[in-house]
């Protein structure tokens, strides 16, 4: 959430304090992708009009604790092109993680999270 919000300080602190398990990299990336797909879906289906109302009436409903986070992230990720770009990079990273056993997956995942944070601030 902090990377998607563009909060560089908290993202860096969380990345340095968190030990990512090697065998769960695909899971971590899947969690990021789920949020990206949700943001993309809301942005496309609402046509950038009355997003608050759309988020309140979406099916299946968004958990009440996540609504403010998602609304804030939609303000930051308000461009379909911006989301498409980061989702394309996520797809490439997923292919690399699943197909190449010699790469350091933790470094790639952390770089991608930093890239998300930078894109959110762009």
mmCIF file of N, CA and C in Angstrom:
data_model
loop_
_atom_site.group_PDB
_atom_site.id
_atom_site.type_symbol
_atom_site.label_atom_id
_atom_site.label_comp_id
_atom_site.label_asym_id
_atom_site.label_seq_id
_atom_site.Cartn_x
_atom_site.Cartn_y
_atom_site.Cartn_z
ATOM 1 N N UNK A 1 0.821 -1.196 0.000
ATOM 2 C CA UNK A 1 0.000 0.000 0.000
ATOM 3 C C UNK A 1 0.864 1.258 0.000
ATOM 4 N N UNK A 2 1.934 1.251 0.761
ATOM 5 C CA UNK A 2 2.778 2.441 0.832
ATOM 6 C C UNK A 2 3.453 2.720 -0.505
ATOM 7 N N UNK A 3 3.865 1.688 -1.207
ATOM 8 C CA UNK A 3 4.474 1.888 -2.524
ATOM 9 C C UNK A 3 3.445 2.432 -3.505
ATOM 10 N N UNK A 4 2.238 1.894 -3.483
ATOM 11 C CA UNK A 4 1.179 2.379 -4.370
ATOM 12 C C UNK A 4 0.766 3.802 -4.030
ATOM 13 N N UNK A 5 0.949 4.205 -2.772
ATOM 14 C CA UNK A 5 0.660 5.577 -2.367
ATOM 15 C C UNK A 5 1.803 6.531 -2.700
ATOM 16 N N UNK A 6 2.950 5.974 -3.070
ATOM 17 C CA UNK A 6 4.095 6.808 -3.409
ATOM 18 C C UNK A 6 4.860 7.319 -2.213
ATOM 19 N N UNK A 7 4.682 6.684 -1.067
ATOM 20 C CA UNK A 7 5.360 7.105 0.151
ATOM 21 C C UNK A 7 6.750 6.461 0.194
ATOM 22 N N UNK A 8 7.745 7.201 -0.257
ATOM 23 C CA UNK A 8 9.096 6.653 -0.391
ATOM 24 C C UNK A 8 9.724 6.285 0.947
ATOM 25 N N UNK A 9 9.544 7.132 1.947
ATOM 26 C CA UNK A 9 10.178 6.872 3.243
ATOM 27 C C UNK A 9 9.654 5.585 3.869
ATOM 28 N N UNK A 10 8.333 5.433 3.923
ATOM 29 C CA UNK A 10 7.764 4.231 4.529
ATOM 30 C C UNK A 10 8.058 2.994 3.690
ATOM 31 N N UNK A 11 8.054 3.146 2.369
ATOM 32 C CA UNK A 11 8.361 2.013 1.497
ATOM 33 C C UNK A 11 9.780 1.533 1.744
ATOM 34 N N UNK A 12 10.740 2.456 1.803
ATOM 35 C CA UNK A 12 12.129 2.073 2.053
ATOM 36 C C UNK A 12 12.289 1.430 3.426
ATOM 37 N N UNK A 13 11.620 1.970 4.424
ATOM 38 C CA UNK A 13 11.706 1.397 5.774
ATOM 39 C C UNK A 13 11.128 -0.012 5.788
ATOM 40 N N UNK A 14 9.967 -0.186 5.161
ATOM 41 C CA UNK A 14 9.347 -1.514 5.123
ATOM 42 C C UNK A 14 10.200 -2.515 4.341
ATOM 43 N N UNK A 15 10.791 -2.075 3.249
ATOM 44 C CA UNK A 15 11.641 -2.980 2.460
ATOM 45 C C UNK A 15 12.892 -3.386 3.227
ATOM 46 N N UNK A 16 13.454 -2.471 3.997
ATOM 47 C CA UNK A 16 14.664 -2.817 4.747
ATOM 48 C C UNK A 16 14.350 -3.670 5.972
ATOM 49 N N UNK A 17 13.157 -3.501 6.540
ATOM 50 C CA UNK A 17 12.794 -4.250 7.742
ATOM 51 C C UNK A 17 12.153 -5.608 7.457
ATOM 52 N N UNK A 18 11.790 -5.866 6.208
ATOM 53 C CA UNK A 18 11.047 -7.077 5.875
ATOM 54 C C UNK A 18 11.957 -8.112 5.238
ATOM 55 N N UNK A 19 11.875 -9.329 5.737
ATOM 56 C CA UNK A 19 12.565 -10.453 5.117
ATOM 57 C C UNK A 19 11.584 -11.159 4.195
ATOM 58 N N UNK A 20 11.881 -11.124 2.911
ATOM 59 C CA UNK A 20 11.022 -11.793 1.943
ATOM 60 C C UNK A 20 11.485 -13.235 1.801
ATOM 61 N N UNK A 21 10.564 -14.160 1.943
ATOM 62 C CA UNK A 21 10.901 -15.578 1.793
ATOM 63 C C UNK A 21 11.035 -15.904 0.316
ATOM 64 N N UNK A 22 12.094 -16.609 -0.034
ATOM 65 C CA UNK A 22 12.389 -16.892 -1.437
ATOM 66 C C UNK A 22 11.268 -17.641 -2.154
ATOM 67 N N UNK A 23 10.663 -18.595 -1.466
ATOM 68 C CA UNK A 23 9.646 -19.415 -2.123
ATOM 69 C C UNK A 23 8.286 -18.727 -2.212
ATOM 70 N N UNK A 24 8.157 -17.517 -1.676
ATOM 71 C CA UNK A 24 6.873 -16.814 -1.708
ATOM 72 C C UNK A 24 6.884 -15.588 -2.626
ATOM 73 N N UNK A 25 7.903 -15.456 -3.457
ATOM 74 C CA UNK A 25 7.977 -14.283 -4.335
ATOM 75 C C UNK A 25 6.793 -14.203 -5.285
ATOM 76 N N UNK A 26 6.371 -15.326 -5.832
ATOM 77 C CA UNK A 26 5.212 -15.329 -6.732
ATOM 78 C C UNK A 26 3.954 -14.900 -5.971
ATOM 79 N N UNK A 27 3.854 -15.292 -4.705
ATOM 80 C CA UNK A 27 2.711 -14.894 -3.879
ATOM 81 C C UNK A 27 2.719 -13.380 -3.637
ATOM 82 N N UNK A 28 3.888 -12.832 -3.298
ATOM 83 C CA UNK A 28 3.993 -11.395 -3.059
ATOM 84 C C UNK A 28 3.598 -10.615 -4.315
ATOM 85 N N UNK A 29 4.098 -11.060 -5.452
ATOM 86 C CA UNK A 29 3.779 -10.398 -6.707
ATOM 87 C C UNK A 29 2.295 -10.529 -7.036
ATOM 88 N N UNK A 30 1.721 -11.662 -6.713
ATOM 89 C CA UNK A 30 0.289 -11.870 -6.926
ATOM 90 C C UNK A 30 -0.536 -10.896 -6.089
ATOM 91 N N UNK A 31 -0.120 -10.646 -4.865
ATOM 92 C CA UNK A 31 -0.828 -9.692 -4.008
ATOM 93 C C UNK A 31 -0.766 -8.279 -4.595
ATOM 94 N N UNK A 32 0.381 -7.908 -5.105
ATOM 95 C CA UNK A 32 0.523 -6.597 -5.739
ATOM 96 C C UNK A 32 -0.366 -6.527 -6.979
ATOM 97 N N UNK A 33 -0.342 -7.598 -7.779
ATOM 98 C CA UNK A 33 -1.144 -7.637 -9.003
ATOM 99 C C UNK A 33 -2.640 -7.552 -8.707
ATOM 100 N N UNK A 34 -3.084 -8.182 -7.649
ATOM 101 C CA UNK A 34 -4.503 -8.115 -7.298
ATOM 102 C C UNK A 34 -4.932 -6.673 -7.067
ATOM 103 N N UNK A 35 -4.112 -5.907 -6.353
ATOM 104 C CA UNK A 35 -4.460 -4.507 -6.099
ATOM 105 C C UNK A 35 -4.393 -3.699 -7.394
ATOM 106 N N UNK A 36 -3.368 -3.953 -8.214
ATOM 107 C CA UNK A 36 -3.260 -3.233 -9.481
ATOM 108 C C UNK A 36 -4.463 -3.522 -10.379
ATOM 109 N N UNK A 37 -4.874 -4.784 -10.452
ATOM 110 C CA UNK A 37 -6.037 -5.149 -11.264
ATOM 111 C C UNK A 37 -7.314 -4.517 -10.722
ATOM 112 N N UNK A 38 -7.439 -4.449 -9.404
ATOM 113 C CA UNK A 38 -8.620 -3.829 -8.794
ATOM 114 C C UNK A 38 -8.662 -2.339 -9.138
ATOM 115 N N UNK A 39 -7.530 -1.658 -9.019
ATOM 116 C CA UNK A 39 -7.471 -0.242 -9.366
ATOM 117 C C UNK A 39 -7.782 -0.025 -10.845
ATOM 118 N N UNK A 40 -7.221 -0.875 -11.691
ATOM 119 C CA UNK A 40 -7.456 -0.773 -13.134
ATOM 120 C C UNK A 40 -8.931 -1.008 -13.459
ATOM 121 N N UNK A 41 -9.510 -2.014 -12.850
ATOM 122 C CA UNK A 41 -10.917 -2.345 -13.081
ATOM 123 C C UNK A 41 -11.829 -1.186 -12.679
ATOM 124 N N UNK A 42 -11.580 -0.621 -11.516
ATOM 125 C CA UNK A 42 -12.397 0.508 -11.035
ATOM 126 C C UNK A 42 -12.235 1.705 -11.965
ATOM 127 N N UNK A 43 -10.997 1.979 -12.358
ATOM 128 C CA UNK A 43 -10.729 3.132 -13.210
ATOM 129 C C UNK A 43 -11.414 2.996 -14.569
ATOM 130 N N UNK A 44 -11.348 1.812 -15.150
ATOM 131 C CA UNK A 44 -11.944 1.592 -16.473
ATOM 132 C C UNK A 44 -13.465 1.594 -16.400
ATOM 133 N N UNK A 45 -14.028 0.888 -15.450
ATOM 134 C CA UNK A 45 -15.485 0.751 -15.381
ATOM 135 C C UNK A 45 -16.184 2.033 -14.926
ATOM 136 N N UNK A 46 -15.503 2.842 -14.136
ATOM 137 C CA UNK A 46 -16.122 4.088 -13.680
ATOM 138 C C UNK A 46 -15.908 5.233 -14.665
ATOM 139 N N UNK A 47 -15.026 5.028 -15.657
ATOM 140 C CA UNK A 47 -14.691 6.071 -16.638
ATOM 141 C C UNK A 47 -14.235 7.363 -15.978
ATOM 142 N N UNK A 48 -13.585 7.249 -14.822
ATOM 143 C CA UNK A 48 -13.061 8.405 -14.079
ATOM 144 C C UNK A 48 -14.156 9.377 -13.647
ATOM 145 N N UNK A 49 -15.400 8.893 -13.582
ATOM 146 C CA UNK A 49 -16.519 9.741 -13.165
ATOM 147 C C UNK A 49 -17.134 9.155 -11.904
ATOM 148 N N UNK A 50 -17.276 9.966 -10.902
ATOM 149 C CA UNK A 50 -17.904 9.566 -9.640
ATOM 150 C C UNK A 50 -17.327 8.250 -9.108
ATOM 151 N N UNK A 51 -16.008 8.245 -8.944
ATOM 152 C CA UNK A 51 -15.299 7.050 -8.487
ATOM 153 C C UNK A 51 -15.741 6.660 -7.082
ATOM 154 N N UNK A 52 -15.988 7.650 -6.212
ATOM 155 C CA UNK A 52 -16.424 7.354 -4.841
ATOM 156 C C UNK A 52 -17.700 6.530 -4.832
ATOM 157 N N UNK A 53 -18.658 6.931 -5.628
ATOM 158 C CA UNK A 53 -19.932 6.213 -5.703
ATOM 159 C C UNK A 53 -19.727 4.813 -6.269
ATOM 160 N N UNK A 54 -18.878 4.697 -7.290
ATOM 161 C CA UNK A 54 -18.618 3.388 -7.884
ATOM 162 C C UNK A 54 -17.969 2.447 -6.869
ATOM 163 N N UNK A 55 -16.993 2.952 -6.113
ATOM 164 C CA UNK A 55 -16.308 2.130 -5.102
ATOM 165 C C UNK A 55 -17.291 1.690 -4.019
ATOM 166 N N UNK A 56 -18.213 2.550 -3.642
ATOM 167 C CA UNK A 56 -19.198 2.188 -2.613
ATOM 168 C C UNK A 56 -20.192 1.143 -3.087
ATOM 169 N N UNK A 57 -20.411 1.053 -4.396
ATOM 170 C CA UNK A 57 -21.418 0.125 -4.923
ATOM 171 C C UNK A 57 -20.839 -1.044 -5.696
ATOM 172 N N UNK A 58 -19.532 -1.208 -5.694
ATOM 173 C CA UNK A 58 -18.887 -2.271 -6.456
ATOM 174 C C UNK A 58 -19.264 -3.649 -5.896
ATOM 175 N N UNK A 59 -19.340 -4.615 -6.792
ATOM 176 C CA UNK A 59 -19.609 -6.004 -6.397
ATOM 177 C C UNK A 59 -18.428 -6.845 -6.839
ATOM 178 N N UNK A 60 -17.862 -7.681 -6.016
ATOM 179 C CA UNK A 60 -18.058 -7.811 -4.583
ATOM 180 C C UNK A 60 -17.565 -6.556 -3.867
ATOM 181 N N UNK A 61 -18.181 -6.259 -2.734
ATOM 182 C CA UNK A 61 -17.840 -5.022 -2.024
ATOM 183 C C UNK A 61 -16.397 -5.019 -1.519
ATOM 184 N N UNK A 62 -15.848 -3.832 -1.459
ATOM 185 C CA UNK A 62 -14.496 -3.648 -0.928
ATOM 186 C C UNK A 62 -14.601 -3.572 0.585
ATOM 187 N N UNK A 63 -13.699 -4.274 1.260
ATOM 188 C CA UNK A 63 -13.672 -4.278 2.719
ATOM 189 C C UNK A 63 -13.583 -2.841 3.228
ATOM 190 N N UNK A 64 -14.356 -2.519 4.245
ATOM 191 C CA UNK A 64 -14.488 -1.129 4.709
ATOM 192 C C UNK A 64 -13.155 -0.495 5.106
ATOM 193 N N UNK A 65 -12.219 -1.290 5.606
ATOM 194 C CA UNK A 65 -10.918 -0.728 5.987
ATOM 195 C C UNK A 65 -10.070 -0.397 4.757
ATOM 196 N N UNK A 66 -10.336 -1.066 3.638
ATOM 197 C CA UNK A 66 -9.562 -0.839 2.422
ATOM 198 C C UNK A 66 -10.099 0.301 1.563
ATOM 199 N N UNK A 67 -11.340 0.717 1.782
ATOM 200 C CA UNK A 67 -11.937 1.760 0.928
ATOM 201 C C UNK A 67 -11.127 3.054 0.923
ATOM 202 N N UNK A 68 -10.736 3.607 2.083
ATOM 203 C CA UNK A 68 -9.940 4.847 2.030
ATOM 204 C C UNK A 68 -8.604 4.660 1.313
ATOM 205 N N UNK A 69 -7.980 3.495 1.497
ATOM 206 C CA UNK A 69 -6.707 3.233 0.833
ATOM 207 C C UNK A 69 -6.893 3.184 -0.674
ATOM 208 N N UNK A 70 -7.925 2.496 -1.121
ATOM 209 C CA UNK A 70 -8.176 2.362 -2.549
ATOM 210 C C UNK A 70 -8.545 3.712 -3.161
ATOM 211 N N UNK A 71 -9.362 4.483 -2.475
ATOM 212 C CA UNK A 71 -9.728 5.807 -2.994
ATOM 213 C C UNK A 71 -8.504 6.710 -3.115
ATOM 214 N N UNK A 72 -7.617 6.656 -2.128
ATOM 215 C CA UNK A 72 -6.384 7.437 -2.186
ATOM 216 C C UNK A 72 -5.496 6.971 -3.339
ATOM 217 N N UNK A 73 -5.387 5.658 -3.508
ATOM 218 C CA UNK A 73 -4.567 5.119 -4.590
ATOM 219 C C UNK A 73 -5.160 5.450 -5.958
ATOM 220 N N UNK A 74 -6.481 5.512 -6.058
ATOM 221 C CA UNK A 74 -7.113 5.888 -7.322
ATOM 222 C C UNK A 74 -6.827 7.344 -7.677
ATOM 223 N N UNK A 75 -6.653 8.197 -6.674
ATOM 224 C CA UNK A 75 -6.292 9.584 -6.946
ATOM 225 C C UNK A 75 -4.876 9.669 -7.508
ATOM 226 N N UNK A 76 -4.001 8.809 -7.022
ATOM 227 C CA UNK A 76 -2.611 8.793 -7.476
ATOM 228 C C UNK A 76 -2.502 8.100 -8.834
ATOM 229 N N UNK A 77 -3.164 6.958 -8.975
ATOM 230 C CA UNK A 77 -3.122 6.155 -10.196
ATOM 231 C C UNK A 77 -4.360 6.480 -11.046
ATOM 232 N N UNK A 78 -4.506 7.734 -11.410
ATOM 233 C CA UNK A 78 -5.706 8.181 -12.107
ATOM 234 C C UNK A 78 -5.615 8.067 -13.621
ATOM 235 N N UNK A 79 -4.544 7.501 -14.120
ATOM 236 C CA UNK A 79 -4.349 7.363 -15.556
ATOM 237 C C UNK A 79 -4.288 5.889 -15.936
ATOM 238 N N UNK A 80 -5.079 5.508 -16.922
ATOM 239 C CA UNK A 80 -5.088 4.119 -17.384
ATOM 240 C C UNK A 80 -3.714 3.742 -17.952
ATOM 241 N N UNK A 81 -3.068 4.678 -18.637
ATOM 242 C CA UNK A 81 -1.756 4.413 -19.225
ATOM 243 C C UNK A 81 -0.714 4.145 -18.139
ATOM 244 N N UNK A 82 -0.794 4.891 -17.052
ATOM 245 C CA UNK A 82 0.130 4.713 -15.928
ATOM 246 C C UNK A 82 -0.024 3.310 -15.327
ATOM 247 N N UNK A 83 -1.273 2.893 -15.143
ATOM 248 C CA UNK A 83 -1.530 1.555 -14.608
ATOM 249 C C UNK A 83 -1.135 0.474 -15.602
ATOM 250 N N UNK A 84 -1.445 0.676 -16.882
ATOM 251 C CA UNK A 84 -1.081 -0.316 -17.899
ATOM 252 C C UNK A 84 0.426 -0.516 -17.959
ATOM 253 N N UNK A 85 1.177 0.572 -17.830
ATOM 254 C CA UNK A 85 2.633 0.504 -17.868
ATOM 255 C C UNK A 85 3.176 -0.338 -16.711
ATOM 256 N N UNK A 86 2.705 -0.061 -15.506
ATOM 257 C CA UNK A 86 3.226 -0.799 -14.343
ATOM 258 C C UNK A 86 2.732 -2.242 -14.353
ATOM 259 N N UNK A 87 1.541 -2.490 -14.883
ATOM 260 C CA UNK A 87 1.043 -3.867 -14.990
ATOM 261 C C UNK A 87 1.843 -4.665 -16.020
ATOM 262 N N UNK A 88 2.284 -4.011 -17.086
ATOM 263 C CA UNK A 88 3.147 -4.672 -18.064
ATOM 264 C C UNK A 88 4.478 -5.065 -17.453
ATOM 265 N N UNK A 89 5.030 -4.180 -16.638
ATOM 266 C CA UNK A 89 6.291 -4.491 -15.952
ATOM 267 C C UNK A 89 6.092 -5.616 -14.950
ATOM 268 N N UNK A 90 4.931 -5.648 -14.318
ATOM 269 C CA UNK A 90 4.622 -6.711 -13.373
ATOM 270 C C UNK A 90 4.535 -8.060 -14.092
ATOM 271 N N UNK A 91 3.924 -8.058 -15.260
ATOM 272 C CA UNK A 91 3.811 -9.281 -16.049
ATOM 273 C C UNK A 91 5.193 -9.801 -16.437
ATOM 274 N N UNK A 92 6.081 -8.899 -16.875
ATOM 275 C CA UNK A 92 7.437 -9.299 -17.248
ATOM 276 C C UNK A 92 8.191 -9.848 -16.036
ATOM 277 N N UNK A 93 8.024 -9.201 -14.885
ATOM 278 C CA UNK A 93 8.680 -9.672 -13.672
ATOM 279 C C UNK A 93 8.169 -11.059 -13.282
ATOM 280 N N UNK A 94 6.866 -11.266 -13.409
ATOM 281 C CA UNK A 94 6.297 -12.576 -13.086
ATOM 282 C C UNK A 94 6.882 -13.660 -13.988
ATOM 283 N N UNK A 95 7.026 -13.362 -15.272
ATOM 284 C CA UNK A 95 7.652 -14.324 -16.184
ATOM 285 C C UNK A 95 9.088 -14.618 -15.770
ATOM 286 N N UNK A 96 9.832 -13.585 -15.416
ATOM 287 C CA UNK A 96 11.222 -13.768 -14.996
ATOM 288 C C UNK A 96 11.315 -14.608 -13.734
ATOM 289 N N UNK A 97 10.450 -14.340 -12.773
ATOM 290 C CA UNK A 97 10.483 -15.073 -11.507
ATOM 291 C C UNK A 97 10.144 -16.543 -11.715
ATOM 292 N N UNK A 98 9.163 -16.802 -12.563
ATOM 293 C CA UNK A 98 8.706 -18.180 -12.749
ATOM 294 C C UNK A 98 9.563 -18.977 -13.726
ATOM 295 N N UNK A 99 10.308 -18.305 -14.593
ATOM 296 C CA UNK A 99 11.040 -19.044 -15.622
ATOM 297 C C UNK A 99 12.550 -19.103 -15.408
ATOM 298 N N UNK A 100 13.103 -18.239 -14.591
ATOM 299 C CA UNK A 100 14.545 -18.194 -14.425
ATOM 300 C C UNK A 100 14.902 -18.479 -12.967
ATOM 301 N N UNK A 101 15.521 -19.621 -12.736
ATOM 302 C CA UNK A 101 15.852 -20.002 -11.362
ATOM 303 C C UNK A 101 17.178 -19.414 -10.889
ATOM 304 N N UNK A 102 17.943 -18.808 -11.783
ATOM 305 C CA UNK A 102 19.265 -18.310 -11.415
ATOM 306 C C UNK A 102 19.262 -16.858 -10.947
ATOM 307 N N UNK A 103 18.174 -16.143 -11.132
ATOM 308 C CA UNK A 103 18.139 -14.737 -10.743
ATOM 309 C C UNK A 103 17.787 -14.590 -9.269
ATOM 310 N N UNK A 104 18.190 -13.469 -8.689
ATOM 311 C CA UNK A 104 17.844 -13.182 -7.303
ATOM 312 C C UNK A 104 16.456 -12.539 -7.292
ATOM 313 N N UNK A 105 15.462 -13.326 -6.959
ATOM 314 C CA UNK A 105 14.064 -12.907 -7.044
ATOM 315 C C UNK A 105 13.726 -11.826 -6.023
ATOM 316 N N UNK A 106 14.362 -11.872 -4.863
ATOM 317 C CA UNK A 106 14.094 -10.851 -3.842
ATOM 318 C C UNK A 106 14.521 -9.467 -4.313
ATOM 319 N N UNK A 107 15.668 -9.393 -4.948
ATOM 320 C CA UNK A 107 16.148 -8.102 -5.438
ATOM 321 C C UNK A 107 15.220 -7.580 -6.523
ATOM 322 N N UNK A 108 14.797 -8.453 -7.439
ATOM 323 C CA UNK A 108 13.886 -8.030 -8.503
ATOM 324 C C UNK A 108 12.554 -7.543 -7.938
ATOM 325 N N UNK A 109 12.040 -8.248 -6.947
ATOM 326 C CA UNK A 109 10.763 -7.866 -6.345
ATOM 327 C C UNK A 109 10.889 -6.524 -5.621
ATOM 328 N N UNK A 110 11.973 -6.341 -4.880
ATOM 329 C CA UNK A 110 12.178 -5.072 -4.182
ATOM 330 C C UNK A 110 12.370 -3.927 -5.182
ATOM 331 N N UNK A 111 13.086 -4.174 -6.279
ATOM 332 C CA UNK A 111 13.244 -3.154 -7.308
ATOM 333 C C UNK A 111 11.896 -2.784 -7.920
ATOM 334 N N UNK A 112 11.053 -3.778 -8.123
ATOM 335 C CA UNK A 112 9.730 -3.519 -8.692
ATOM 336 C C UNK A 112 8.878 -2.690 -7.732
ATOM 337 N N UNK A 113 8.963 -2.976 -6.457
ATOM 338 C CA UNK A 113 8.203 -2.199 -5.465
ATOM 339 C C UNK A 113 8.684 -0.750 -5.462
ATOM 340 N N UNK A 114 9.991 -0.541 -5.554
ATOM 341 C CA UNK A 114 10.528 0.818 -5.634
ATOM 342 C C UNK A 114 10.087 1.489 -6.936
ATOM 343 N N UNK A 115 10.023 0.723 -8.023
ATOM 344 C CA UNK A 115 9.559 1.264 -9.301
ATOM 345 C C UNK A 115 8.084 1.701 -9.214
ATOM 346 N N UNK A 116 7.285 0.927 -8.487
ATOM 347 C CA UNK A 116 5.888 1.303 -8.281
ATOM 348 C C UNK A 116 5.818 2.633 -7.526
ATOM 349 N N UNK A 117 6.623 2.734 -6.481
ATOM 350 C CA UNK A 117 6.646 3.963 -5.678
ATOM 351 C C UNK A 117 7.059 5.162 -6.527
ATOM 352 N N UNK A 118 8.068 4.995 -7.353
ATOM 353 C CA UNK A 118 8.520 6.077 -8.216
ATOM 354 C C UNK A 118 7.456 6.458 -9.251
ATOM 355 N N UNK A 119 6.781 5.453 -9.801
ATOM 356 C CA UNK A 119 5.714 5.711 -10.787
ATOM 357 C C UNK A 119 4.541 6.435 -10.142
ATOM 358 N N UNK A 120 4.267 6.131 -8.877
ATOM 359 C CA UNK A 120 3.180 6.802 -8.182
ATOM 360 C C UNK A 120 3.480 8.286 -7.977
ATOM 361 N N UNK A 121 4.749 8.622 -7.848
ATOM 362 C CA UNK A 121 5.154 10.012 -7.655
ATOM 363 C C UNK A 121 5.368 10.765 -8.962
ATOM 364 N N UNK A 122 5.344 10.049 -10.074
ATOM 365 C CA UNK A 122 5.595 10.701 -11.374
ATOM 366 C C UNK A 122 4.403 11.497 -11.843
#
